[in-house]
PDB file of C-alpha atoms in Angstrom:
ATOM      1  CA  MET P   9     -25.969  40.557  37.959  1.00 75.00           C
ATOM      2  CA  SER P  10     -29.200  39.837  39.108  1.00 85.00           C
ATOM      3  CA  PHE P  11     -32.275  41.778  36.645  1.00 89.00           C
ATOM      4  CA  ASP P  12     -35.612  41.336  39.011  1.00 89.00           C
ATOM      5  CA  GLU P  13     -38.078  40.238  36.243  1.00 90.00           C
ATOM      6  CA  GLU P  14     -41.254  42.226  37.838  1.00 89.00           C
ATOM      7  CA  GLU P  15     -38.788  45.467  37.511  1.00 92.00           C
ATOM      8  CA  LEU P  16     -39.797  47.151  33.950  1.00 94.00           C
ATOM      9  CA  SER P  17     -37.055  49.201  34.390  1.00 94.00           C
ATOM     10  CA  ASP P  18     -34.322  45.886  35.098  1.00 94.00           C
ATOM     11  CA  LEU P  19     -35.961  44.674  32.531  1.00 96.00           C
ATOM     12  CA  ARG P  20     -34.369  47.731  29.763  1.00 95.00           C
ATOM     13  CA  ASP P  21     -32.286  48.448  31.704  1.00 94.00           C
ATOM     14  CA  ARG P  22     -30.978  44.716  31.231  1.00 95.00           C
ATOM     15  CA  ALA P  23     -32.369  44.690  27.542  1.00 95.00           C
ATOM     16  CA  ILE P  24     -29.817  47.843  26.775  1.00 93.00           C
ATOM     17  CA  LEU P  25     -26.827  45.413  28.629  1.00 91.00           C
ATOM     18  CA  TYR P  26     -27.075  43.438  26.559  1.00 91.00           C
ATOM     19  CA  ILE P  27     -27.777  44.403  23.118  1.00 91.00           C
ATOM     20  CA  GLY P  28     -25.349  47.141  23.581  1.00 89.00           C
ATOM     21  CA  VAL P  29     -22.395  44.375  24.243  1.00 85.00           C
ATOM     22  CA  ALA P  30     -23.810  41.872  21.281  1.00 86.00           C
ATOM     23  CA  THR P  31     -24.048  44.699  18.917  1.00 85.00           C
ATOM     24  CA  GLY P  32     -21.369  46.964  20.001  1.00 82.00           C
ATOM     25  CA  LEU P  33     -23.373  49.977  19.374  1.00 82.00           C
ATOM     26  CA  ARG P  34     -22.659  53.580  20.582  1.00 81.00           C
ATOM     27  CA  ASP P  35     -24.648  55.601  22.855  1.00 85.00           C
ATOM     28  CA  SER P  36     -26.654  57.652  19.877  1.00 84.00           C
ATOM     29  CA  GLY P  37     -27.001  53.671  18.077  1.00 86.00           C
ATOM     30  CA  LEU P  38     -29.281  52.490  21.299  1.00 90.00           C
ATOM     31  CA  ILE P  39     -30.732  55.543  22.349  1.00 90.00           C
ATOM     32  CA  GLY P  40     -31.660  56.261  18.919  1.00 89.00           C
ATOM     33  CA  LEU P  41     -33.169  52.493  18.066  1.00 92.00           C
ATOM     34  CA  GLU P  42     -36.830  52.143  17.073  1.00 94.00           C
ATOM     35  CA  MET P  43     -39.115  49.531  16.229  1.00 95.00           C
ATOM     36  CA  ARG P  44     -38.928  50.428  13.064  1.00 94.00           C
ATOM     37  CA  ASP P  45     -35.471  49.129  13.184  1.00 94.00           C
ATOM     38  CA  ILE P  46     -36.233  45.811  14.067  1.00 94.00           C
ATOM     39  CA  PHE P  47     -36.136  42.554  11.848  1.00 93.00           C
ATOM     40  CA  GLU P  48     -36.462  39.617  12.378  1.00 93.00           C
ATOM     41  CA  LYS P  49     -34.294  36.920  10.398  1.00 91.00           C
ATOM     42  CA  GLU P  50     -33.494  33.561  10.056  1.00 91.00           C
ATOM     43  CA  GLY P  51     -31.945  32.916  13.752  1.00 89.00           C
ATOM     44  CA  GLY P  52     -31.443  35.509  14.611  1.00 92.00           C
ATOM     45  CA  VAL P  53     -32.766  39.516  14.647  1.00 91.00           C
ATOM     46  CA  VAL P  54     -30.998  42.288  12.411  1.00 89.00           C
ATOM     47  CA  TYR P  55     -30.684  46.261  13.888  1.00 88.00           C
ATOM     48  CA  ARG P  56     -30.718  49.041  12.140  1.00 88.00           C
ATOM     49  CA  ILE P  57     -28.781  51.858  12.593  1.00 83.00           C
ATOM     50  CA  ARG P  58     -30.093  55.238  10.821  1.00 78.00           C
ATOM     51  CA  ASP P  59     -27.203  57.531  11.904  1.00 62.00           C
ATOM     52  CA  PRO P  60     -23.936  55.036  13.420  1.00 59.00           C
ATOM     53  CA  LYS P  61     -22.233  58.052  15.203  1.00 60.00           C
ATOM     54  CA  GLY P  62     -24.291  60.527  16.288  1.00 59.00           C
ATOM     55  CA  GLU P  63     -23.735  63.073  14.321  1.00 61.00           C
ATOM     56  CA  GLY P  64     -26.499  62.841  11.270  1.00 65.00           C
ATOM     57  CA  ASN P  65     -24.766  60.385   8.491  1.00 65.00           C
ATOM     58  CA  PRO P  66     -27.429  59.859   7.026  1.00 69.00           C
ATOM     59  CA  ASP P  67     -26.491  55.849   5.624  1.00 72.00           C
ATOM     60  CA  PRO P  68     -27.723  53.106   7.598  1.00 78.00           C
ATOM     61  CA  GLU P  69     -25.612  50.159   8.499  1.00 79.00           C
ATOM     62  CA  GLN P  70     -27.088  46.788  10.412  1.00 82.00           C
ATOM     63  CA  VAL P  71     -25.731  44.340  12.722  1.00 82.00           C
ATOM     64  CA  SER P  72     -26.844  41.340  13.198  1.00 81.00           C
ATOM     65  CA  VAL P  73     -27.950  39.166  17.058  1.00 85.00           C
ATOM     66  CA  PRO P  74     -27.634  35.972  16.061  1.00 84.00           C
ATOM     67  CA  HIS P  75     -31.092  33.959  18.987  1.00 89.00           C
ATOM     68  CA  GLU P  76     -28.536  31.789  21.394  1.00 84.00           C
ATOM     69  CA  VAL P  77     -25.104  34.272  22.599  1.00 78.00           C
ATOM     70  CA  PRO P  78     -23.643  31.866  24.659  1.00 74.00           C
ATOM     71  CA  ALA P  79     -22.933  32.991  27.583  1.00 71.00           C
ATOM     72  CA  LEU P  80     -26.193  35.434  27.654  1.00 80.00           C
ATOM     73  CA  ASP P  81     -29.292  34.109  29.429  1.00 85.00           C
ATOM     74  CA  PRO P  82     -31.458  34.686  27.689  1.00 91.00           C
ATOM     75  CA  SER P  83     -29.891  35.618  25.083  1.00 92.00           C
ATOM     76  CA  PRO P  84     -29.520  39.404  23.847  1.00 92.00           C
ATOM     77  CA  ASN P  85     -32.634  39.024  21.313  1.00 93.00           C
ATOM     78  CA  ARG P  86     -34.834  37.880  24.011  1.00 94.00           C
ATOM     79  CA  ALA P  87     -33.483  40.434  26.808  1.00 95.00           C
ATOM     80  CA  LEU P  88     -35.134  43.216  24.195  1.00 96.00           C
ATOM     81  CA  THR P  89     -38.033  41.292  23.182  1.00 96.00           C
ATOM     82  CA  ALA P  90     -39.469  41.260  27.248  1.00 96.00           C
ATOM     83  CA  TRP P  91     -38.696  44.870  27.626  1.00 97.00           C
ATOM     84  CA  ILE P  92     -40.438  45.174  24.761  1.00 97.00           C
ATOM     85  CA  GLU P  93     -43.402  43.481  26.033  1.00 97.00           C
ATOM     86  CA  ALA P  94     -43.731  44.209  29.056  1.00 96.00           C
ATOM     87  CA  ALA P  95     -43.502  48.019  28.325  1.00 96.00           C
ATOM     88  CA  GLY P  96     -46.020  47.746  25.895  1.00 95.00           C
ATOM     89  CA  ILE P  97     -43.852  49.906  22.630  1.00 96.00           C
ATOM     90  CA  GLU P  98     -45.760  49.279  19.210  1.00 95.00           C
ATOM     91  CA  SER P  99     -43.803  52.021  17.823  1.00 95.00           C
ATOM     92  CA  GLY P 100     -41.007  54.824  18.774  1.00 94.00           C
ATOM     93  CA  PRO P 101     -38.249  54.698  20.566  1.00 94.00           C
ATOM     94  CA  ILE P 102     -36.854  50.909  21.494  1.00 95.00           C
ATOM     95  CA  PHE P 103     -34.951  52.446  25.449  1.00 95.00           C
ATOM     96  CA  ARG P 104     -37.055  54.475  27.085  1.00 95.00           C
ATOM     97  CA  SER P 105     -37.233  56.310  30.909  1.00 94.00           C
ATOM     98  CA  VAL P 106     -39.425  54.636  33.288  1.00 94.00           C
ATOM     99  CA  GLY P 107     -41.018  57.079  36.293  1.00 89.00           C
ATOM    100  CA  ARG P 108     -40.800  56.439  39.849  1.00 84.00           C
ATOM    101  CA  TYR P 109     -43.641  54.362  39.663  1.00 86.00           C
ATOM    102  CA  GLY P 110     -42.918  52.375  36.152  1.00 85.00           C
ATOM    103  CA  ASN P 111     -44.505  55.029  33.758  1.00 89.00           C
ATOM    104  CA  VAL P 112     -42.345  54.252  30.553  1.00 93.00           C
ATOM    105  CA  ASP P 113     -42.058  57.939  28.728  1.00 88.00           C
ATOM    106  CA  GLY P 114     -39.930  58.835  26.055  1.00 87.00           C
ATOM    107  CA  GLY P 115     -37.260  57.811  24.678  1.00 86.00           C
ATOM    108  CA  LEU P 116     -33.580  58.386  26.483  1.00 89.00           C
ATOM    109  CA  SER P 117     -31.112  61.560  26.034  1.00 86.00           C
ATOM    110  CA  SER P 118     -27.869  61.119  25.475  1.00 81.00           C
ATOM    111  CA  GLY P 119     -25.320  60.255  28.459  1.00 85.00           C
ATOM    112  CA  SER P 120     -28.992  59.288  29.965  1.00 89.00           C
ATOM    113  CA  ILE P 121     -27.491  55.225  29.155  1.00 90.00           C
ATOM    114  CA  SER P 122     -23.864  55.569  30.952  1.00 89.00           C
ATOM    115  CA  ASP P 123     -25.707  57.744  34.447  1.00 91.00           C
ATOM    116  CA  TYR P 124     -28.796  55.296  35.404  1.00 91.00           C
ATOM    117  CA  ILE P 125     -28.154  52.237  33.522  1.00 90.00           C
ATOM    118  CA  VAL P 126     -23.679  51.077  33.469  1.00 90.00           C
ATOM    119  CA  LYS P 127     -22.605  53.263  36.088  1.00 92.00           C
ATOM    120  CA  PRO P 128     -25.377  51.620  38.731  1.00 92.00           C
ATOM    121  CA  TRP P 129     -25.444  48.504  37.260  1.00 90.00           C
ATOM    122  CA  MET P 130     -21.612  48.427  37.970  1.00 89.00           C
ATOM    123  CA  LYS P 131     -21.723  50.269  41.499  1.00 92.00           C
ATOM    124  CA  ALA P 132     -24.612  47.478  42.012  1.00 91.00           C
ATOM    125  CA  ILE P 133     -21.964  44.495  41.878  1.00 89.00           C
ATOM    126  CA  GLY P 134     -19.076  46.572  42.438  1.00 90.00           C
ATOM    127  CA  GLU P 135     -17.000  47.835  40.716  1.00 88.00           C
ATOM    128  CA  ASP P 136     -15.999  51.680  40.163  1.00 90.00           C
ATOM    129  CA  PRO P 137     -18.625  52.616  38.200  1.00 89.00           C
ATOM    130  CA  SER P 138     -16.297  55.926  37.592  1.00 88.00           C
ATOM    131  CA  GLN P 139     -14.517  53.548  35.194  1.00 85.00           C
ATOM    132  CA  TYR P 140     -17.327  52.660  33.223  1.00 85.00           C
ATOM    133  CA  SER P 141     -19.246  53.958  30.544  1.00 82.00           C
ATOM    134  CA  SER P 142     -21.982  53.108  28.029  1.00 82.00           C
ATOM    135  CA  HIS P 143     -18.925  52.782  25.413  1.00 77.00           C
ATOM    136  CA  SER P 144     -18.154  49.815  28.337  1.00 80.00           C
ATOM    137  CA  LEU P 145     -20.291  47.573  26.320  1.00 78.00           C
ATOM    138  CA  ARG P 146     -19.088  48.074  22.765  1.00 77.00           C
ATOM    139  CA  ALA P 147     -15.486  47.796  24.438  1.00 76.00           C
ATOM    140  CA  GLY P 148     -16.730  44.643  25.981  1.00 75.00           C
ATOM    141  CA  LEU P 149     -17.627  43.041  22.585  1.00 73.00           C
ATOM    142  CA  VAL P 150     -14.020  44.235  21.441  1.00 72.00           C
ATOM    143  CA  THR P 151     -12.582  42.703  23.495  1.00 73.00           C
ATOM    144  CA  GLN P 152     -14.335  39.114  24.624  1.00 74.00           C
ATOM    145  CA  ALA P 153     -14.121  38.142  20.765  1.00 72.00           C
ATOM    146  CA  SER P 154     -10.918  39.273  20.338  1.00 72.00           C
ATOM    147  CA  LEU P 155     -10.296  36.515  23.318  1.00 72.00           C
ATOM    148  CA  ASP P 156     -12.747  34.055  22.091  1.00 74.00           C
ATOM    149  CA  GLY P 157      -9.968  33.732  18.992  1.00 73.00           C
ATOM    150  CA  ILE P 158     -12.845  36.168  16.378  1.00 69.00           C
ATOM    151  CA  VAL P 159     -10.976  36.613  13.204  1.00 69.00           C
ATOM    152  CA  GLU P 160     -10.703  40.607  13.479  1.00 71.00           C
ATOM    153  CA  ALA P 161     -12.803  41.243  10.140  1.00 64.00           C
ATOM    154  CA  ARG P 162     -15.274  39.352  11.890  1.00 72.00           C
ATOM    155  CA  VAL P 163     -15.359  41.611  14.951  1.00 67.00           C
ATOM    156  CA  ALA P 164     -15.207  44.396  12.787  1.00 68.00           C
ATOM    157  CA  ALA P 165     -17.625  43.578  10.848  1.00 65.00           C
ATOM    158  CA  GLN P 166     -20.047  43.334  14.046  1.00 71.00           C
ATOM    159  CA  SER P 167     -18.421  47.131  15.145  1.00 69.00           C
ATOM    160  CA  ARG P 168     -18.347  48.729  12.584  1.00 69.00           C
ATOM    161  CA  HIS P 169     -15.300  49.799  13.397  1.00 65.00           C
ATOM    162  CA  LYS P 170     -12.969  50.743   9.956  1.00 70.00           C
ATOM    163  CA  SER P 171      -9.710  51.419  11.116  1.00 65.00           C
ATOM    164  CA  VAL P 172      -8.077  47.688  11.899  1.00 67.00           C
ATOM    165  CA  GLU P 173      -5.484  49.718  14.252  1.00 67.00           C
ATOM    166  CA  VAL P 174      -8.951  51.577  16.160  1.00 65.00           C
ATOM    167  CA  LEU P 175     -10.184  48.177  16.775  1.00 65.00           C
ATOM    168  CA  ARG P 176      -6.822  46.559  18.286  1.00 67.00           C
ATOM    169  CA  GLU P 177      -7.678  49.274  20.528  1.00 69.00           C
ATOM    170  CA  TYR P 178     -10.374  47.510  22.234  1.00 62.00           C
ATOM    171  CA  GLN P 179      -8.611  44.685  22.212  1.00 58.00           C
ATOM    172  CA  ARG P 180      -7.253  44.804  25.366  1.00 54.00           C
ATOM    173  CA  PRO P 181      -9.461  43.717  28.305  1.00 50.00           C
ATOM    174  CA  LYS P 182     -10.227  46.796  30.280  1.00 50.00           C
ATOM    175  CA  ASN P 183     -13.616  48.157  31.716  1.00 47.00           C
ATOM    176  CA  ASP P 184     -15.818  45.790  29.845  1.00 51.00           C
ATOM    177  CA  ILE P 185     -18.935  45.573  31.271  1.00 55.00           C
ATOM    178  CA  LYS P 186     -19.286  41.608  29.384  1.00 55.00           C
ATOM    179  CA  ASN P 187     -16.282  39.988  31.698  1.00 57.00           C
ATOM    180  CA  TYR P 188     -18.290  41.293  34.500  1.00 50.00           C
ATOM    181  CA  ILE P 189     -21.746  40.435  33.607  1.00 53.00           C
ATOM    182  CA  LEU P 190     -20.244  36.859  32.793  1.00 52.00           C
ATOM    183  CA  LYS P 191     -18.605  37.283  36.345  1.00 51.00           C
ATOM    184  CA  GLU P 192     -21.881  37.902  38.305  1.00 47.00           C
ATOM    185  CA  MET P 193     -23.944  35.363  36.027  1.00 46.00           C
ATOM    186  CA  GLY P 194     -21.341  32.952  36.678  1.00 41.00           C
TER     187      GLY P 194
END
């Protein structure tokens, strides 16, 4: 995938794709991230997910992303920082819509990550966009971790899966965007 560093929407899209793969966040977790939910820690960033499943759950969860993530350049945290700085975001939702003339507007709505980010980027690299959604980012994390030989308990901790059986459903390489991100970066 080739992101134009001069285009705000490309900076946002890259940040969403990379953070989505690195954290395994669901659509609701990505669109729900706010500036108050990111905390620097030694060697990485902690992301607080206030409503992990988008069901009004009052118990936040946390997931960490190291500053260095093999094969993703820039790293997810650097991609996010580039978006935040370019968009001038200081508070409120992190991921926002970008208007036709580069205006940064309000937060994204449910379904917008699939429809306006994941599907168009997959189409741009020659894949059938109907086979992908924002959930492909979550599947990409689990699939790639499995292929890399990371133990299930560690993968489940990052993806916040409560059931190993459900986690294993993801371990089949199908429709995961991480492989395509890596393939295109080459």
